[in-house]
Amino acid sequence: MSVALRNAQRSVPVRRAPLRRAVCALRAALGASRFDVGLVCAGNALMQRLNGAYRQCPEPTDVLSFPFHQVAAGELPRPRCRDEYNLGGIFLGGEYIYQPPARAWRAAGLARGSVGNTCVVFPPPVQVTAAHGLCHLLGYRHDTKPEWEQMYQKEAQILEE
């Protein structure tokens, strides 16, 4: 199914095709390829308005997810008709994601760090944020430590695939 992508900001250049491919790959890793998802790249002003309206936190943020279905963590929706093959919408705060100190993540679309003597290559931050948003659409939360651990493990798993 489709990934509808809209760029509603001008602060950060958006490479639509790679972002769409990344979201499709993440969605497939979650076993949700047959579901549509909407993706909006937004600036700080829009993210602040949405965060204030829906979470009573009038600050910009990196990601907001609006699920179409209410499901338990790790469960796929069970659509009753064709129109219900929709995960929901994700707003990515591109301006927020790429503000300093995230500049180090942007080099060539990858970030490099070291753990001991091992070189670690991290996925681009927008991909990590999209994975986080997709997990929210599928019922994952991080309100408690066990929920956070479950969500973190799922994010790490799908980012590896």
Coordinates of C-alpha atoms in Angstrom, one line a residue:
M1 CA 0.0 0.0 0.0
S2 CA 1.0 3.6 -0.1
V3 CA 3.0 6.1 1.8
A4 CA 1.6 9.6 1.3
L5 CA 4.3 12.2 1.9
R6 CA 3.8 15.9 2.2
N7 CA 6.5 18.4 3.0
A8 CA 4.9 21.3 4.9
Q9 CA 8.2 23.1 5.8
R10 CA 11.1 24.8 4.1
S11 CA 13.7 24.7 6.9
V12 CA 15.2 21.3 6.1
P13 CA 15.6 19.9 2.6
V14 CA 13.6 16.7 2.3
R15 CA 14.7 13.9 -0.1
R16 CA 11.3 12.4 -0.7
A17 CA 12.2 9.2 -2.5
P18 CA 14.8 8.0 0.1
L19 CA 12.4 8.9 2.9
R20 CA 9.5 7.1 1.3
R21 CA 11.7 4.0 0.7
A22 CA 12.9 4.1 4.3
V23 CA 9.4 4.3 5.7
C24 CA 8.3 1.5 3.4
A25 CA 11.2 -0.7 4.6
L26 CA 10.3 0.1 8.3
R27 CA 6.6 -0.6 7.7
A28 CA 7.6 -4.0 6.1
A29 CA 9.8 -4.8 9.0
L30 CA 6.7 -4.3 11.2
G31 CA 4.7 -6.7 9.0
A32 CA 2.4 -3.8 8.0
S33 CA 3.2 -3.4 4.3
R34 CA -0.4 -3.7 3.3
F35 CA -1.4 -0.6 5.3
D36 CA -1.3 3.0 4.1
V37 CA 0.5 5.6 6.2
G38 CA 0.5 9.4 5.9
L39 CA 3.7 11.3 6.5
V40 CA 4.0 15.1 7.0
C41 CA 7.4 16.8 7.3
A42 CA 6.6 19.9 9.5
G43 CA 8.4 22.9 10.9
N44 CA 8.7 23.9 14.5
A45 CA 5.7 26.2 14.4
L46 CA 3.3 23.5 13.2
M47 CA 4.7 20.9 15.5
Q48 CA 4.3 23.3 18.5
R49 CA 0.7 24.0 17.6
L50 CA -0.1 20.2 17.2
N51 CA 1.8 19.3 20.3
G52 CA -0.1 22.0 22.3
A53 CA -3.5 21.0 20.9
Y54 CA -3.2 17.2 21.3
R55 CA -0.7 16.7 24.1
Q56 CA -1.1 20.0 26.0
C57 CA 2.6 20.6 25.6
P58 CA 3.0 23.8 23.5
E59 CA 6.6 23.1 22.5
P60 CA 8.0 21.8 19.2
T61 CA 8.8 18.1 19.1
D62 CA 10.4 15.5 16.8
V63 CA 7.4 13.3 16.1
L64 CA 3.7 13.1 16.6
S65 CA 1.7 10.1 15.6
F66 CA -2.1 9.8 15.0
P67 CA -3.2 6.2 14.8
F68 CA -6.2 5.2 12.7
H69 CA -6.7 2.1 14.8
Q70 CA -6.3 1.6 18.6
V71 CA -4.3 -1.6 19.0
A72 CA -2.2 -3.2 21.7
A73 CA 1.6 -3.0 21.2
G74 CA 2.8 -5.4 18.6
E75 CA -0.6 -6.2 17.2
L76 CA -1.6 -5.3 13.6
P77 CA -5.0 -3.7 13.0
R78 CA -7.8 -6.0 11.8
P79 CA -9.5 -4.0 9.1
R80 CA -13.1 -4.8 8.3
C81 CA -13.1 -3.1 4.9
R82 CA -10.7 -1.8 2.3
D83 CA -10.8 1.8 3.6
E84 CA -9.5 0.6 7.0
Y85 CA -6.1 -0.5 5.7
N86 CA -4.6 2.7 7.2
L87 CA -2.1 2.9 10.0
G88 CA -2.6 6.6 10.5
G89 CA -0.5 9.7 10.2
I90 CA 3.0 10.7 11.3
F91 CA 4.2 14.3 11.6
L92 CA 8.0 14.5 11.5
G93 CA 9.4 17.7 13.0
G94 CA 12.3 18.0 10.5
E95 CA 13.4 21.4 11.9
Y96 CA 13.5 20.0 15.4
I97 CA 15.1 16.7 14.4
Y98 CA 18.0 18.4 12.6
Q99 CA 18.6 21.3 15.0
P100 CA 22.0 21.3 16.8
P101 CA 23.4 19.1 18.3
A102 CA 21.9 16.7 15.7
R103 CA 24.2 18.2 13.1
A104 CA 26.7 15.5 13.7
W105 CA 24.1 13.0 12.5
R106 CA 23.7 14.6 9.1
A107 CA 27.1 13.9 7.5
A108 CA 26.3 12.0 4.4
G109 CA 23.0 10.8 5.8
L110 CA 24.7 8.7 8.5
A111 CA 26.2 9.2 11.9
R112 CA 29.3 7.5 13.1
G113 CA 30.2 6.9 16.7
S114 CA 32.4 4.5 18.6
V115 CA 31.6 2.0 21.3
G116 CA 34.9 0.6 22.6
N117 CA 37.0 -0.2 19.5
T118 CA 33.9 -0.8 17.3
C119 CA 32.8 1.7 14.7
V120 CA 29.1 2.1 14.9
V121 CA 27.0 3.4 12.0
F122 CA 23.7 4.9 13.1
P123 CA 20.7 5.3 10.7
P124 CA 19.8 8.9 9.8
P125 CA 17.8 10.6 12.6
V126 CA 14.8 11.1 10.5
Q127 CA 14.7 7.3 9.9
V128 CA 14.9 6.7 13.7
T129 CA 12.2 9.2 14.3
A130 CA 10.0 7.6 11.6
A131 CA 10.5 4.2 13.2
H132 CA 9.4 5.7 16.5
G133 CA 6.3 7.2 14.9
L134 CA 5.4 3.9 13.2
C135 CA 5.7 2.0 16.5
H136 CA 3.3 4.5 18.1
L137 CA 0.8 3.8 15.2
L138 CA 1.0 0.2 16.2
G139 CA 0.2 0.7 19.8
Y140 CA 3.7 1.0 21.4
R141 CA 4.0 3.5 24.2
H142 CA 6.8 4.7 26.5
D143 CA 4.9 5.9 29.6
T144 CA 6.5 3.3 31.9
K145 CA 9.9 1.7 31.9
P146 CA 8.6 -1.7 30.7
E147 CA 6.7 0.1 27.8
W148 CA 9.8 2.1 27.0
E149 CA 12.0 -1.0 26.9
Q150 CA 9.5 -2.9 24.7
M151 CA 9.3 0.1 22.3
Y152 CA 13.0 0.6 22.2
Q153 CA 13.6 -3.1 21.4
K154 CA 11.1 -3.0 18.6
E155 CA 12.6 0.2 17.1
A156 CA 16.1 -1.3 17.3
Q157 CA 14.8 -4.5 15.6
I158 CA 13.1 -2.8 12.7
L159 CA 16.0 -0.4 12.2
E160 CA 18.4 -3.4 11.9
E161 CA 16.3 -5.1 9.2

